[in-house]
Short mmCIF file of C-alpha atoms and ligand atoms in Angstrom, two decimals:
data_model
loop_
_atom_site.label_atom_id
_atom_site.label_comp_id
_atom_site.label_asym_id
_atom_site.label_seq_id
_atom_site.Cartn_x
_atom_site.Cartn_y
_atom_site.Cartn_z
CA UNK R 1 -103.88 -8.56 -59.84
CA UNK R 2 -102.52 -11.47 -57.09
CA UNK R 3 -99.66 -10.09 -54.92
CA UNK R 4 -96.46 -11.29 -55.56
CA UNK R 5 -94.63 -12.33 -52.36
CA UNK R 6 -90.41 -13.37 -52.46
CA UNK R 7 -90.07 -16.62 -51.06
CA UNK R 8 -86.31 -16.58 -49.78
CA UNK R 9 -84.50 -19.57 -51.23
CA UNK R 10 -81.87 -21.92 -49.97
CA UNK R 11 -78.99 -24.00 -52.01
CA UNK R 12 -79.25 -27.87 -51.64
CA UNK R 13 -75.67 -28.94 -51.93
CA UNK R 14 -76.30 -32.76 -51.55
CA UNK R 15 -79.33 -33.24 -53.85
CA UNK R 16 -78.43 -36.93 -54.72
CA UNK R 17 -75.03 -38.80 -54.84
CA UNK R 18 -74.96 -38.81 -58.53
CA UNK R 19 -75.58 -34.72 -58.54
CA UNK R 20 -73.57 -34.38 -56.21
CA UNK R 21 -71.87 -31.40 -57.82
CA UNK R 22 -74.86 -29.61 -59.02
CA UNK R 23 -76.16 -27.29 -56.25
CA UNK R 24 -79.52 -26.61 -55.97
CA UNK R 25 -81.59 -23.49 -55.65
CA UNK R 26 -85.05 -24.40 -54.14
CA UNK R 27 -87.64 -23.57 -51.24
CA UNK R 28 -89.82 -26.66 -49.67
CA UNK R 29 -93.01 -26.74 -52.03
CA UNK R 30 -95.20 -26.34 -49.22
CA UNK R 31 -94.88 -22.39 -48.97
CA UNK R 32 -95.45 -22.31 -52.96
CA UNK R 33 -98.76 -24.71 -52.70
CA UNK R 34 -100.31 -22.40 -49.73
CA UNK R 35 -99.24 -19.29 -51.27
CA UNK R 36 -100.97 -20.19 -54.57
CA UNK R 37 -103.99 -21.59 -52.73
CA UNK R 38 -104.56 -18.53 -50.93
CA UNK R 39 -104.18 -16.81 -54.12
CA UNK R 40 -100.80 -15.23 -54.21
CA UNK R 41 -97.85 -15.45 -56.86
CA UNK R 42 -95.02 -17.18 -55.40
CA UNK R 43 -91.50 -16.50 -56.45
CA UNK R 44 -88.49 -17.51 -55.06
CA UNK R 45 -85.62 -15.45 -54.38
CA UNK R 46 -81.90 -17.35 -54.44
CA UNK R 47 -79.55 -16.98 -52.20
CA UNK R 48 -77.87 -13.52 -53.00
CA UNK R 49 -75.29 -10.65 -51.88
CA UNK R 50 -76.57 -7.82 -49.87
CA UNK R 51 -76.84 -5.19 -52.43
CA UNK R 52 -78.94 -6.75 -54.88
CA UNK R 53 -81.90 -7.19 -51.74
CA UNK R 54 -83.46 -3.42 -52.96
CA UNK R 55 -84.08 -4.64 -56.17
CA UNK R 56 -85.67 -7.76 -54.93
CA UNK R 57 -87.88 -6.18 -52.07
CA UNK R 58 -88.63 -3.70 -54.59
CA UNK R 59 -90.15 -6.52 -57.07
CA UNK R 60 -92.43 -7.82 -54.79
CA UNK R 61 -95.70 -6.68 -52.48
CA UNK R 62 -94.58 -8.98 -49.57
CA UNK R 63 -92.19 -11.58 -48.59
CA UNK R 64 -92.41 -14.61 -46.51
CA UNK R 65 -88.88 -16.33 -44.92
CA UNK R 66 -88.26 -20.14 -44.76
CA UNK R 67 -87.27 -22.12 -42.09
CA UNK R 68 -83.45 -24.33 -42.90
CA UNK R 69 -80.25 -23.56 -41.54
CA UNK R 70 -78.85 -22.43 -37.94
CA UNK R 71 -78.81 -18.66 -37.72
CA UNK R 72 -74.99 -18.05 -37.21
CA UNK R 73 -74.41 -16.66 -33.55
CA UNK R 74 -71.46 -14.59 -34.94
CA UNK R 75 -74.60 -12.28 -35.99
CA UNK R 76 -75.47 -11.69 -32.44
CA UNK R 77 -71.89 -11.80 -31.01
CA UNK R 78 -71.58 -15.12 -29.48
CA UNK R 79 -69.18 -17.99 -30.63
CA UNK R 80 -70.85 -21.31 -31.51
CA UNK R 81 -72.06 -23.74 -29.34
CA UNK R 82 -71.21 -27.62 -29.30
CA UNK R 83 -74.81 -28.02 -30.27
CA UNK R 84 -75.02 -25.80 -33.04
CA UNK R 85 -75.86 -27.44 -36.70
CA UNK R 86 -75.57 -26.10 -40.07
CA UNK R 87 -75.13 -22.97 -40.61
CA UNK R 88 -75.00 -20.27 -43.85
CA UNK R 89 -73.46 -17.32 -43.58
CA UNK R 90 -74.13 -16.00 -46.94
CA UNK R 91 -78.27 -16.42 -46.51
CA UNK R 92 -77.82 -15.11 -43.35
CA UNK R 93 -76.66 -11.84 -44.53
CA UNK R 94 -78.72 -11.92 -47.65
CA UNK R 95 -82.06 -12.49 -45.60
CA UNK R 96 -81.27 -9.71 -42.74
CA UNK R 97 -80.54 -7.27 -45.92
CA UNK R 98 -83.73 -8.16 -47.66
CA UNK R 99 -85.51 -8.15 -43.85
CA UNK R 100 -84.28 -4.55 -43.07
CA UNK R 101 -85.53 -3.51 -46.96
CA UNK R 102 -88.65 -5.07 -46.36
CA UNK R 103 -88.96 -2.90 -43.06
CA UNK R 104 -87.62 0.52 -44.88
CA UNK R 105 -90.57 -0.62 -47.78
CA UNK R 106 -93.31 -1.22 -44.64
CA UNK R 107 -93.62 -4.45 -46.57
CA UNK R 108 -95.33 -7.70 -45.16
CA UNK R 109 -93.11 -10.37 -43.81
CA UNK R 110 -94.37 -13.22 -42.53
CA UNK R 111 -91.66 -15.25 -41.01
CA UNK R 112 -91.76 -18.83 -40.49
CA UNK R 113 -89.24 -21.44 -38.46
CA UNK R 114 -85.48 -19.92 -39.12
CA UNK R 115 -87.39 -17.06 -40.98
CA UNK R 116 -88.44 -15.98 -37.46
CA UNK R 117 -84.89 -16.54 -35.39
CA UNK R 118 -83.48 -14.74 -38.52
CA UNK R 119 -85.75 -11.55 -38.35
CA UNK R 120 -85.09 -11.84 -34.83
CA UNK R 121 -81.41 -11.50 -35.07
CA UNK R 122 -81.64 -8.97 -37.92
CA UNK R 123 -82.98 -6.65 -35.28
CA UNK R 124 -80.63 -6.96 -32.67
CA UNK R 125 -82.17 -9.94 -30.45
CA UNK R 126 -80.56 -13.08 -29.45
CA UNK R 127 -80.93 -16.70 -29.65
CA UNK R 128 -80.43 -20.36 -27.95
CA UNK R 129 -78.25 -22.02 -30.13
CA UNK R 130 -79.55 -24.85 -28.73
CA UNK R 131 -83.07 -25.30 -27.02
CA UNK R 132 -81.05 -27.21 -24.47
CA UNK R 133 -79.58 -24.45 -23.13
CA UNK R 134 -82.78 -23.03 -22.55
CA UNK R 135 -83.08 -23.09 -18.23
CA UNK R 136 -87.32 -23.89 -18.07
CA UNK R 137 -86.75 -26.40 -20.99
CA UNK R 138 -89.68 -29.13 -20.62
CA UNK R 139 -91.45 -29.51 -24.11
CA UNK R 140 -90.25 -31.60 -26.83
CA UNK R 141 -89.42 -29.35 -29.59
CA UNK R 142 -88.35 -31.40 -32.08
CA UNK R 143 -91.15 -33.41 -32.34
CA UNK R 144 -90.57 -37.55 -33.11
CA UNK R 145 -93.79 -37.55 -34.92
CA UNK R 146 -94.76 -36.82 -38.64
CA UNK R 147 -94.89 -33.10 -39.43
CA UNK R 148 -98.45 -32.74 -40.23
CA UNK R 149 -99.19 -33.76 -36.99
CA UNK R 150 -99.71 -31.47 -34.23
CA UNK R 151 -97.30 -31.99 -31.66
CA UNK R 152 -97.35 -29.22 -28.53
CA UNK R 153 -99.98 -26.42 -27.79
CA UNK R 154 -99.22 -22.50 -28.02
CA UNK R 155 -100.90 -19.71 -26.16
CA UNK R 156 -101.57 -16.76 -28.35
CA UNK R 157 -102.50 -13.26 -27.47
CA UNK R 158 -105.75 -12.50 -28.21
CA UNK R 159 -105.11 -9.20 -28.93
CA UNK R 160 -102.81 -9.62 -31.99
CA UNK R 161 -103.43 -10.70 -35.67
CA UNK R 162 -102.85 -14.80 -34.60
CA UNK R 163 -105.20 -14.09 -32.51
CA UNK R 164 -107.98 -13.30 -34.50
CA UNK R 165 -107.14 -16.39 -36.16
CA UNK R 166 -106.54 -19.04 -33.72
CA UNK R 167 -108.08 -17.30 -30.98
CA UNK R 168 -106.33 -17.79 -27.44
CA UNK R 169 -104.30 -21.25 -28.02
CA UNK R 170 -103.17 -23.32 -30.98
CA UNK R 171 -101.74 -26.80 -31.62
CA UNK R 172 -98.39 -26.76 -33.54
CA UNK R 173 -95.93 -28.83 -35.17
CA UNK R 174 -92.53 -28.39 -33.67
CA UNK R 175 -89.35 -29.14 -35.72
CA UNK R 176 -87.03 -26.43 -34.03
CA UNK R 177 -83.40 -26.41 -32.06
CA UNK R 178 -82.75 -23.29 -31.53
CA UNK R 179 -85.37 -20.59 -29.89
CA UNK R 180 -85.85 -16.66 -29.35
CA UNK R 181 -83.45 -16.06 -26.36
CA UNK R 182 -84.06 -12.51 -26.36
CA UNK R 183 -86.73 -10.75 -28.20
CA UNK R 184 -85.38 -7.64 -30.51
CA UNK R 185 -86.78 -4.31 -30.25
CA UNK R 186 -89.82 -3.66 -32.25
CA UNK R 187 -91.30 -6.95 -31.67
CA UNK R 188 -93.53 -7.99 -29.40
CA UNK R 189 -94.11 -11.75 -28.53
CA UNK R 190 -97.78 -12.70 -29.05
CA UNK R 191 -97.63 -16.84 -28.81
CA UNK R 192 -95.86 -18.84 -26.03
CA UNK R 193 -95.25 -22.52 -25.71
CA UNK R 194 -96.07 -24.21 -22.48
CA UNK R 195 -92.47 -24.39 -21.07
CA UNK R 196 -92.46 -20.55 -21.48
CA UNK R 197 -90.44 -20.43 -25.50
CA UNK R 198 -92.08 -17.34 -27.54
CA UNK R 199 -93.36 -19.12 -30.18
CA UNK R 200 -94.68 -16.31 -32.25
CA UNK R 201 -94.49 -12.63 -32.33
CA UNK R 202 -95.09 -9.26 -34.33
CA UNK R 203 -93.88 -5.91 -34.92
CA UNK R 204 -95.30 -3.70 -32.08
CA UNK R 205 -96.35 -1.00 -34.28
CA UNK R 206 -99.33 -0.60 -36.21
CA UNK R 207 -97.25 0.38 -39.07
CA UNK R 208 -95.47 -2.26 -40.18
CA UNK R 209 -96.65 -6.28 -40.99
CA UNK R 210 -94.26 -8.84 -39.73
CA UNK R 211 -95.97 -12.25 -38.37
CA UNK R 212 -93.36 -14.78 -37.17
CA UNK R 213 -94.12 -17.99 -35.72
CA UNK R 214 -91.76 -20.89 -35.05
CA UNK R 215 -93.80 -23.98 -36.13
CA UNK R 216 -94.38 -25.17 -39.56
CA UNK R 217 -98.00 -24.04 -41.48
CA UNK R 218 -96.33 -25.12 -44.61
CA UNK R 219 -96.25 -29.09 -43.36
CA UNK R 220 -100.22 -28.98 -42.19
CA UNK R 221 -102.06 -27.59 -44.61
CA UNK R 222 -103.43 -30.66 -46.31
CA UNK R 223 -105.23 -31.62 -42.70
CA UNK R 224 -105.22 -28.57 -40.54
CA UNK R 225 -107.77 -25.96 -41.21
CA UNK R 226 -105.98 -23.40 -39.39
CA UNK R 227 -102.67 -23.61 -41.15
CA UNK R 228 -103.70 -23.19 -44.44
CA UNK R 229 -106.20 -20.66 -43.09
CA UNK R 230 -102.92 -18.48 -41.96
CA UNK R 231 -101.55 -18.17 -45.29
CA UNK R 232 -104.95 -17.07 -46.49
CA UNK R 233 -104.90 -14.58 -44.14
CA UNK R 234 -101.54 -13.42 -44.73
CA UNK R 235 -102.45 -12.83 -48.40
CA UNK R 236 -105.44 -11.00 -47.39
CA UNK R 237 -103.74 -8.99 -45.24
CA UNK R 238 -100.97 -7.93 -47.87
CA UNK R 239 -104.36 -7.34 -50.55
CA UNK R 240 -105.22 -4.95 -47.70
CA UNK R 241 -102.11 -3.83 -47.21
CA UNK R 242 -101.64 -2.99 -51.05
CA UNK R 243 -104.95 -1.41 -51.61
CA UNK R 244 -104.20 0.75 -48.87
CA UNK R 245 -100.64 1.96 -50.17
CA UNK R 246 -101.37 2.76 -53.56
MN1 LIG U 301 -91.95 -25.51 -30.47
#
């Protein structure tokens, strides 16, 4: 049997001027394409109220977050920013419900973009609203150039599950505004940007699976190696994971 991993969704209000009243439920095909390369079953979860997230944690083996909107700072007590962007309240409360199931389940999350400042949040850490504000600013994080192209280097920690697949350093895409101010408890950073952003981390325990990092797999893996190589490795890991719980 493949594992069955939630993709969290997002609504697309402005589709196309002539749809322009017909919302629509989607996720960016690149997480479905390397989840069904690495030999997973991909669903997507839409955008939903708090107390259904048991029921869809419960119907999957693992779940992976998508990057999209600003997380709101209400969630972490601050009012927003000149500089912040969109923002959703409603999948921001959906995702931290299904994020704390997940974590009651000892479920797999891997995290990816907002799916990482979102997890982040969920557990009581804090963000830049805008990397801007950030004091030791002085890489380009929202990179000018396509995004399968590789546009700033990370250090990784050896010691960590990136690590056994990129090995010390990395070279990501970078499509990001906001950044981990401070890192929640639980997590512990394992990747690092030049100018000193955390990039990546994961749960601190042995217990649980969580894997966020802040670039974008999803956009490389028709001519990276290594991107498509993480979602194999995530799928692995949640076949391991499985075999291991049942
Ligand atoms: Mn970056």
């Amino acid at each position: 049997m493949k594992p069955v991993i939630g993709i969290l969704g997002n609504v697309l209000t402005n589709f196309s001027p002539r749809y322009e009243s017909l919302p629509i439920s989607y996720t960016p095909h690149g997480f479905v394409e390397a989840l069904q390369a690495a030999g997973a079953l991909p669903v997507i979860f839409p955008i939903s109220s708090e107390e259904n997230a048991r029921q869809y944690v419960k119907s999957v083996d693992a779940i992976l977050l998508a990057g999209g909107q600003d997380v709101s700072p209400l969630s972490y007590g601050e009012e927003p920013h000149l500089k912040l962007q969109d923002t959703s309240l409603e999948r921001d409360q959906f995702e931290m419900a299904v994020i704390k199931e997940a974590w009651a389940e000892n479920k797999p999350v891997l995290a990816i973009c907002r799916g990482l400042q979102i997890f982040n949040v969920a557990f009581g850490g804090t963000l830049y609203q805008d990397v801007s504000l950030y004091p030791s600013l002085g890489v380009q994080h929202v990179q000018e150039s396509t995004p399968e192209t590789a546009a700033h280097s990370v250090k990784i920690k050896e010691d960590s599950w990136l690590g056994q697949l990129y090995g010390t350093s990395a070279h990501v895409n970078s499509y990001h505004h906001q950044a981990i101010k401070e890192l929640a408890e639980g997590l512990r950073p394992v990747g690092w940007s030049s100018d000193g952003l955390i990039e990546a981390f994961e749960s601190s325990d042995d217990q649980h699976i969580t894997i966020g990092v802040q670039w974008h797999p999803e956009l490389m893996i028709h001519n990276n190696k290594a991107a498509q190589g993480l979602f194999d490795a995530y799928v692995k890991t949640v076949i391991d994971w499985k075999k291991k719980t049942l």
